[in-house]
CSV table of C-alpha atoms (C1' of nucleotides) in Angstrom, one decimal:
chain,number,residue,atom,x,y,z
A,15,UNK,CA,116.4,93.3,136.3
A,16,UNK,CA,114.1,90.2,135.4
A,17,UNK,CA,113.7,88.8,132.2
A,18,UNK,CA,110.1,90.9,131.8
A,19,UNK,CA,111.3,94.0,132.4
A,20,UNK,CA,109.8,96.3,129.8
A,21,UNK,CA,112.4,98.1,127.0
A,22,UNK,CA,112.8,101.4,128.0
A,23,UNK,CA,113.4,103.9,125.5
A,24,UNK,CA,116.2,103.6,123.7
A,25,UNK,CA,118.3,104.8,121.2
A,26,UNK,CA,116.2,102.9,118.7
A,27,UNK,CA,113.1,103.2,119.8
A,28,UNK,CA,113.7,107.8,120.0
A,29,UNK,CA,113.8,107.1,115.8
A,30,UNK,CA,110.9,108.1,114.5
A,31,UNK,CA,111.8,106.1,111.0
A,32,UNK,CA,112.7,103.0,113.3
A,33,UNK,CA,109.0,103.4,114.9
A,34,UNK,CA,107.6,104.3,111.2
A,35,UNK,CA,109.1,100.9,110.0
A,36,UNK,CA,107.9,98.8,112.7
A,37,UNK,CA,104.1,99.9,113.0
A,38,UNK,CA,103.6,100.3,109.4
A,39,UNK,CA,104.8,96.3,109.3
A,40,UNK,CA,102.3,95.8,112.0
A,41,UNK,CA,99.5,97.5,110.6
A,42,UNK,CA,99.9,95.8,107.4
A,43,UNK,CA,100.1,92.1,109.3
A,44,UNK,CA,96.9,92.9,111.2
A,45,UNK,CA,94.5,94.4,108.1
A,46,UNK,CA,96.4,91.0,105.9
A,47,UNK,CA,95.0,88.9,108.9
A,48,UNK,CA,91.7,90.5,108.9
A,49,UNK,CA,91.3,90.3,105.5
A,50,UNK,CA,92.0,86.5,105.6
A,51,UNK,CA,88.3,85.9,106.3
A,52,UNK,CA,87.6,87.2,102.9
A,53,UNK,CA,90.5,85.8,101.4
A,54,UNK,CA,92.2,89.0,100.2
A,55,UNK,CA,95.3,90.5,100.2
A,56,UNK,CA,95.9,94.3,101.3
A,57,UNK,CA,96.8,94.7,97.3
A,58,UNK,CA,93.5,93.3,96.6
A,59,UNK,CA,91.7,95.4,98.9
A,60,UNK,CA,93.5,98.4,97.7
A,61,UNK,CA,92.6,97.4,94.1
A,62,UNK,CA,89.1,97.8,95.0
A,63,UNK,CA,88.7,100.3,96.9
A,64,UNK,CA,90.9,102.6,94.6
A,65,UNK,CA,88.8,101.7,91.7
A,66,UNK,CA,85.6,102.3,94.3
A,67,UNK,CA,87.2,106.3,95.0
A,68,UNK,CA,88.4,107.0,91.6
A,69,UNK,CA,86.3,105.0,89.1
A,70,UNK,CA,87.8,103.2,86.3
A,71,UNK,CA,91.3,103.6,85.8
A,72,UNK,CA,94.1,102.0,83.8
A,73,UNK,CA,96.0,99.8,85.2
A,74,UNK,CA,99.4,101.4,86.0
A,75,UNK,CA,97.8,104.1,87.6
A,76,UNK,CA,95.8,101.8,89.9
A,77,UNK,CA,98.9,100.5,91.0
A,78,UNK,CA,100.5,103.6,91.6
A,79,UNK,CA,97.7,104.9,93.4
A,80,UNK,CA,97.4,101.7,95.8
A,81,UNK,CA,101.6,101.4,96.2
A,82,UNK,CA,102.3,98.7,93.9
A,83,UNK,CA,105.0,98.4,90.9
A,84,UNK,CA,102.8,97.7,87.8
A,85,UNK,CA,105.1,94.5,87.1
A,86,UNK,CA,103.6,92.9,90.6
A,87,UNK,CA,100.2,94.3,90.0
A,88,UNK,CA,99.0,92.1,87.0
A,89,UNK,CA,98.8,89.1,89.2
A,90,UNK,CA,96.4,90.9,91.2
A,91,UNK,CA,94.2,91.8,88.6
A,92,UNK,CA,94.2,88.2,87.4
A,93,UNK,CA,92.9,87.2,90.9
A,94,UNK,CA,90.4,90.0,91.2
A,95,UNK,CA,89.1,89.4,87.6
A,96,UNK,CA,88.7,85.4,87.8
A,97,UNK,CA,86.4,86.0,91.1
A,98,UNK,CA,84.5,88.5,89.0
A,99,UNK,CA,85.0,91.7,91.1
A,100,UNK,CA,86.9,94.1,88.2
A,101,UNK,CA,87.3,93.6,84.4
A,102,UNK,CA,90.0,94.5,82.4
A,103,UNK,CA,88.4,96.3,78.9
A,104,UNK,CA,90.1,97.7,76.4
A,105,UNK,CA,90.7,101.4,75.5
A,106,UNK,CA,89.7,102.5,72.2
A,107,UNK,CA,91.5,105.5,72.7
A,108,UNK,CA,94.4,104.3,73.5
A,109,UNK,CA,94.8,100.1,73.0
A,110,UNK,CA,98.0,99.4,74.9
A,111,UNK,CA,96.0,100.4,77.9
A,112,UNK,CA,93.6,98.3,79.6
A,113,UNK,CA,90.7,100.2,81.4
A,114,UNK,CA,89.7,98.4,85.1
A,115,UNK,CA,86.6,98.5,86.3
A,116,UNK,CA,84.2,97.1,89.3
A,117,UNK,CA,81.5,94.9,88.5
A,118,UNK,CA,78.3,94.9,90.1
A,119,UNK,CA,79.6,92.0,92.2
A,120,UNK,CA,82.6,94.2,92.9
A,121,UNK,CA,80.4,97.0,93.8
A,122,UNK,CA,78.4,94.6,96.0
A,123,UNK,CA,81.7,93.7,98.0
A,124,UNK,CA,82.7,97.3,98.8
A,125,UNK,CA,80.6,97.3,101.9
A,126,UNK,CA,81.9,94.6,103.9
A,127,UNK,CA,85.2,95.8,102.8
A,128,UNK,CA,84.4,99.1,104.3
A,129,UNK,CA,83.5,97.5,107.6
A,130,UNK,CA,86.8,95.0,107.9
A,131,UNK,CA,88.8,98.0,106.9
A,132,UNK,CA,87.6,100.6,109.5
A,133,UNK,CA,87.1,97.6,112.6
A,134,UNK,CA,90.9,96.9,111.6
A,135,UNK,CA,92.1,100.2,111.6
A,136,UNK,CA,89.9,101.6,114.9
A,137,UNK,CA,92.0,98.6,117.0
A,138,UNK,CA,95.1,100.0,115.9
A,139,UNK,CA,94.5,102.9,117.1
A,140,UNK,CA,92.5,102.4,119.4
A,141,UNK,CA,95.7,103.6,122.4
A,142,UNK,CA,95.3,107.1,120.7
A,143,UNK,CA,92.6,109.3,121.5
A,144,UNK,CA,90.3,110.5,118.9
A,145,UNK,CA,91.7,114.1,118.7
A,146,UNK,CA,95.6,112.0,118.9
A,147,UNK,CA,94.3,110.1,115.9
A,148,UNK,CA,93.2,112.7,113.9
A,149,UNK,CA,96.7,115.0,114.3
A,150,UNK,CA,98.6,111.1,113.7
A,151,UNK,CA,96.5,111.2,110.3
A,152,UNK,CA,97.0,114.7,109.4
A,153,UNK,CA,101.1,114.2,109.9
A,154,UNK,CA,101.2,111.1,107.8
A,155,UNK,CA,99.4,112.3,105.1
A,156,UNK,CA,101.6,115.6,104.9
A,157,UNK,CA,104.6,113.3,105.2
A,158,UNK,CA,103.0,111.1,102.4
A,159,UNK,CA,102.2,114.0,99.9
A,160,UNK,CA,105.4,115.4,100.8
A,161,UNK,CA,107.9,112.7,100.3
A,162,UNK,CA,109.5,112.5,96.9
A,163,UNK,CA,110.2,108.7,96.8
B,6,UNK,CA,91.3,115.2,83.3
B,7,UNK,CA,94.7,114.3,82.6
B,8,UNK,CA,96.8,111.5,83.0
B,9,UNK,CA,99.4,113.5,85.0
B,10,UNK,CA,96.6,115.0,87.7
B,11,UNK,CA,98.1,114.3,91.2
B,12,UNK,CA,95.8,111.6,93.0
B,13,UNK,CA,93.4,113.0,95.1
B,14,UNK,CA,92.8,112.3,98.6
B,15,UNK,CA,90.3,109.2,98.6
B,16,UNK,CA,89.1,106.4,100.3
B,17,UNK,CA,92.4,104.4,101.0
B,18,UNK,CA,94.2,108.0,101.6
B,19,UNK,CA,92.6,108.6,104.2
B,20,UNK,CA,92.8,105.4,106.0
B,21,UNK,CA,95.9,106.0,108.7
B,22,UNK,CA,96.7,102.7,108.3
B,23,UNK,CA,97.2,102.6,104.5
B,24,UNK,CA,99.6,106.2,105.4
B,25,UNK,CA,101.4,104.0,108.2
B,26,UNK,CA,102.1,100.7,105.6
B,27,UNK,CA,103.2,102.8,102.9
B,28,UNK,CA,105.1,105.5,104.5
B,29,UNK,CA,106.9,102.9,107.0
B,30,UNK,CA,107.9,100.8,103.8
B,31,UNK,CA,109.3,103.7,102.7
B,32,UNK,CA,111.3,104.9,105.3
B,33,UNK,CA,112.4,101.3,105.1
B,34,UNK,CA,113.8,101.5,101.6
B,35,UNK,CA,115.5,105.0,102.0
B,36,UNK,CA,117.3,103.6,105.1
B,37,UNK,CA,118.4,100.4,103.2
B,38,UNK,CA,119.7,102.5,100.5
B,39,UNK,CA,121.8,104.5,102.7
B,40,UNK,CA,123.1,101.4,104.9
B,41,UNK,CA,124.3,100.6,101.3
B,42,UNK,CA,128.0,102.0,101.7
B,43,UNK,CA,128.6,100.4,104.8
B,44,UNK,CA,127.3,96.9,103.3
B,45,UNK,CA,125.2,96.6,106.5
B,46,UNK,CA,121.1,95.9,106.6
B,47,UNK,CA,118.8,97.6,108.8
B,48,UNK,CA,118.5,94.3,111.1
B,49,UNK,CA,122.6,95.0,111.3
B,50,UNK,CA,122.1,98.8,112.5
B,51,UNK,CA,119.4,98.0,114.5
B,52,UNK,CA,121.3,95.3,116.5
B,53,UNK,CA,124.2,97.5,116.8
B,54,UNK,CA,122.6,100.5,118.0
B,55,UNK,CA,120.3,98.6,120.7
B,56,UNK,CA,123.4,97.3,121.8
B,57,UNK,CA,125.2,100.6,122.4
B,58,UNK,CA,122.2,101.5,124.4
B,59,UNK,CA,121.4,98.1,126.3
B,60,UNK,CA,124.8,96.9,127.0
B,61,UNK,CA,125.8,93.3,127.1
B,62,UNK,CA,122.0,90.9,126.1
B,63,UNK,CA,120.9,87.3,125.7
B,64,UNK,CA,120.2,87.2,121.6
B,65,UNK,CA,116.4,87.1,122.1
B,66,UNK,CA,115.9,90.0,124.2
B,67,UNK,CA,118.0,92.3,121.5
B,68,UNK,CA,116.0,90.5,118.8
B,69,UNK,CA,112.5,91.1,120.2
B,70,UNK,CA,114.0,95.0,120.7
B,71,UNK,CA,114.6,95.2,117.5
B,72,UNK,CA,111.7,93.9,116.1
B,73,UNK,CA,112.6,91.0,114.7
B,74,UNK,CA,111.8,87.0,115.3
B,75,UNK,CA,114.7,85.2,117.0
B,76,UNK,CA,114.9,82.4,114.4
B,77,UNK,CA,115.4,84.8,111.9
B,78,UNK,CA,117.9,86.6,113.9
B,79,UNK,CA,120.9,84.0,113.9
B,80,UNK,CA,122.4,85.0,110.9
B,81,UNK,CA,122.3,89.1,111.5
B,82,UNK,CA,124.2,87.6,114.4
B,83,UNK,CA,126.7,85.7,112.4
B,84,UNK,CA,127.8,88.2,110.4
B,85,UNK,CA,128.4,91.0,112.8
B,86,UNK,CA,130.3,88.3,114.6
B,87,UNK,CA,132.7,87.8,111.3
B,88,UNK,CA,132.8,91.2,110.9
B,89,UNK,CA,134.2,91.9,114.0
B,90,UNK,CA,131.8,93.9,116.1
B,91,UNK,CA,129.9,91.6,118.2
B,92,UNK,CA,130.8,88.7,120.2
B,93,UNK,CA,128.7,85.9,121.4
B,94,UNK,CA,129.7,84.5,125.2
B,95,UNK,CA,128.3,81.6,126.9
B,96,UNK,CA,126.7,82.8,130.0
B,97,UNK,CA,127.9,81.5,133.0
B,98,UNK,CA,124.5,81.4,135.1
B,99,UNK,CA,122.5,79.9,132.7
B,100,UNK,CA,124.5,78.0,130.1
B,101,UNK,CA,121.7,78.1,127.4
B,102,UNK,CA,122.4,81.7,126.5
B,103,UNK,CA,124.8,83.7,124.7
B,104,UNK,CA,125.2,86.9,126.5
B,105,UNK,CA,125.8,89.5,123.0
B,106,UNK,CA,128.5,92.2,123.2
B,107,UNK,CA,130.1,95.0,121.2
B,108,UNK,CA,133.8,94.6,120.8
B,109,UNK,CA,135.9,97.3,120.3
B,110,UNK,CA,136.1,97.7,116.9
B,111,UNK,CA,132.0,97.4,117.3
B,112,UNK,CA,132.0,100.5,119.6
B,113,UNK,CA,134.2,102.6,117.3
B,114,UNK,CA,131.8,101.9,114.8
B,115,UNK,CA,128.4,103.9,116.1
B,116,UNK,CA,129.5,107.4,115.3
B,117,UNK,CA,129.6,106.4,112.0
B,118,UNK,CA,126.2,104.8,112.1
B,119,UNK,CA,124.5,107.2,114.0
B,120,UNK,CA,125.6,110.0,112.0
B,121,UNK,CA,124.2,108.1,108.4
B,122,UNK,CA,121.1,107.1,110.6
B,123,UNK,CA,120.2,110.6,111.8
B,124,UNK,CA,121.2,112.0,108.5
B,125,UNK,CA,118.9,109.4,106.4
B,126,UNK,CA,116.1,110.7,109.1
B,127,UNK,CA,116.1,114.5,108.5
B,128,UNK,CA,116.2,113.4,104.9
B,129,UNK,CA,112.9,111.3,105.1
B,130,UNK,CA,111.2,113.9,107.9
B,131,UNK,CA,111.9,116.8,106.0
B,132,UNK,CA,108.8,117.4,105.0
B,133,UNK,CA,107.3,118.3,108.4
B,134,UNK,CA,108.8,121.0,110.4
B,135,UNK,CA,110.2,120.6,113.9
B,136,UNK,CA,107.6,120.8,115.9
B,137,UNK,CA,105.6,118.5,113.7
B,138,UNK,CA,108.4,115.6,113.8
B,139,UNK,CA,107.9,116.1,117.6
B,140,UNK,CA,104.6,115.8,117.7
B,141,UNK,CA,104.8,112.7,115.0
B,142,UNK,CA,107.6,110.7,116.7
B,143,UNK,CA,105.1,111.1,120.3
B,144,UNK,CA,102.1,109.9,118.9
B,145,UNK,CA,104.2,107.4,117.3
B,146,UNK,CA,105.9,106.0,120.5
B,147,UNK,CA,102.6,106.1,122.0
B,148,UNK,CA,101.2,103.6,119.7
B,149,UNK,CA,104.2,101.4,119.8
B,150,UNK,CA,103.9,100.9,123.5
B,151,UNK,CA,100.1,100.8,123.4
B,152,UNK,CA,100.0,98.1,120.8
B,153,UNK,CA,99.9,94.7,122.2
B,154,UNK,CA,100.6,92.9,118.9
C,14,DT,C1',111.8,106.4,71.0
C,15,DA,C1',108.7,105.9,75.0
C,16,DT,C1',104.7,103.7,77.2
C,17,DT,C1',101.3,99.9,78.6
C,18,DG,C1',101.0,95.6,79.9
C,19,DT,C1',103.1,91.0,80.5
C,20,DT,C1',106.2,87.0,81.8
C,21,DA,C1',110.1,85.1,84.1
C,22,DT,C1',113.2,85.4,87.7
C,23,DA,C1',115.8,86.5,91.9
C,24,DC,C1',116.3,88.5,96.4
C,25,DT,C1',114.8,90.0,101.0
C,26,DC,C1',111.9,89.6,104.8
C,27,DT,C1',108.9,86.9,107.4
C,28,DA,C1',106.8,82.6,109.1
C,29,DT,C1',106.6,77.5,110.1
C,30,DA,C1',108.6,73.2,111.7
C,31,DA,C1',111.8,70.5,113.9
C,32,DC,C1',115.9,69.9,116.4
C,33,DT,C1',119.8,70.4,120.6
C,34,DA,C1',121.1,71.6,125.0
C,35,DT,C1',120.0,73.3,128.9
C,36,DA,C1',116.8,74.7,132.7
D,16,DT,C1',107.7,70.8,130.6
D,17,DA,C1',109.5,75.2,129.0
D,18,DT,C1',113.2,78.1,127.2
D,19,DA,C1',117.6,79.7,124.3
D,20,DG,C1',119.6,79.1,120.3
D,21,DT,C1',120.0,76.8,115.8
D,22,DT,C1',118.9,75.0,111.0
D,23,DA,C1',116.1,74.3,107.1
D,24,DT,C1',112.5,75.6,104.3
D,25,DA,C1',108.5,77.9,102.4
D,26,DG,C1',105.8,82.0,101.5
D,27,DA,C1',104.7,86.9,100.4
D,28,DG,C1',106.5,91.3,98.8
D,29,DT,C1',109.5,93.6,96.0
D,30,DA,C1',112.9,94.3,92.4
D,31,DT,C1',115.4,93.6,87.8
D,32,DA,C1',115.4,92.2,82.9
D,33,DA,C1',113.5,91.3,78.7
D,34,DC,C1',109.6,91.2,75.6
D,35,DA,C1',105.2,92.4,72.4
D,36,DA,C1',102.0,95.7,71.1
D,37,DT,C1',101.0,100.3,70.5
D,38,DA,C1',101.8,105.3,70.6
DNA sequence: TATTGTTATACTCTATAACTATA
DNA sequence: TATAGTTATAGAGTATAACAATA
């Protein structure tokens, strides 16, 4: 057996959590090194394109929303907010909280972020057919709704 | 609208990749948490288990098996090796490698291991019924072979 | 007393660079 | 010149603890 002989299926490799772990890393290192062009990180690109779906939002449910404990998510907003993409405004119904928004430079970013994201993710997936891709999305997302953390 | 109103689907829910980042990080921490008891870390199990199925292998082909950089693979090494359950042997043919083997006390290990592993799985899967994991973990596999990296 | 946002800190995983010994 | 293994180190992501302001 030479040294190129490809894995076969293993033990390992019949885990589905094993195979959840290992392309979710991937995907994430290929959309953080598409992003690099911008330079953003997946948190900042979930930032904005959270606040681009649900409008403006306080901060700890942004970060819930995009995956991220609160505590990490300030630095983000700093980053975001010193480029002039969001601003943080106070809430005069409530002023602990801080309402997020996009500004119009924001807004004017949300295209190219669209086109990064869905180039990124259609080379992914691009070994799955389009029907295979669809049922892969439908799974995760049941999966995603589903789980209780 | 209130505060407590489950997040509906948008932009970055409905990007696979987003699902595949999150929900592999996730089934990353659940598994961590229950490799807890046995003081062992996924890189441990997943060195372990490809041995069980592999046999006897030179450290860098169980690394790239299990997913993880050679470099960083020395240590997961070390302490299976003080533990007891692995053993590193020069290899006669080519004296540059250390052919990697389960000792006894490695072997009498797995049942333990694949019994917590499988168990953490239905945990995480749950969720999804049968025919759906099957479904999942093919489409998964698929892509894992397909991607080049 | 609980919640929102913040800072500081530590730990794990991953990545980069440089080295040795062998081939 | 390339490969197998090693060491040291730095970075990003994530987690814990403690705090101020407000509810």
């Amino acid at each position: 057996m030479s040294s190129t002989t490809p894995l076969a299926p293993d033990e390992l490799h019949s885990s589905t959590g094993f195979l959840l772990s290992m392309l979710g890393a991937q995907s994430r290192r290929r959309f953080t090194q598409a992003l690099e062009q911008l330079a953003l990180r997946p948190a900042h690109y979930g930032a904005l394109m959270t606040l681009a779906s649900s409008g403006p939002a306080p901060q700890h449910q942004l970060a819930r929303s995009v995956g991220i404990d609160p505590r990490n998510f300030v630095m983000t907003l700093d980053a975001l907010e010193e480029r002039g993409w969001v601003e943080r405004r106070p809430d005069p119904q409530d002023r602990r909280r801080h309402q997020v928004e996009l500004t119009p430079a924001g807004q004017a970013l949300l295209s190219q972020l669209r086109e990064l994201g869905s180039q990124a993710e259609r080379d992914f997936l691009a070994p799955l057919t389009q029907h295979e891709q669809g049922t892969l999305h439908a799974l995760l997302f049941k999966l995603y709704e589903g789980a209780a953390e």
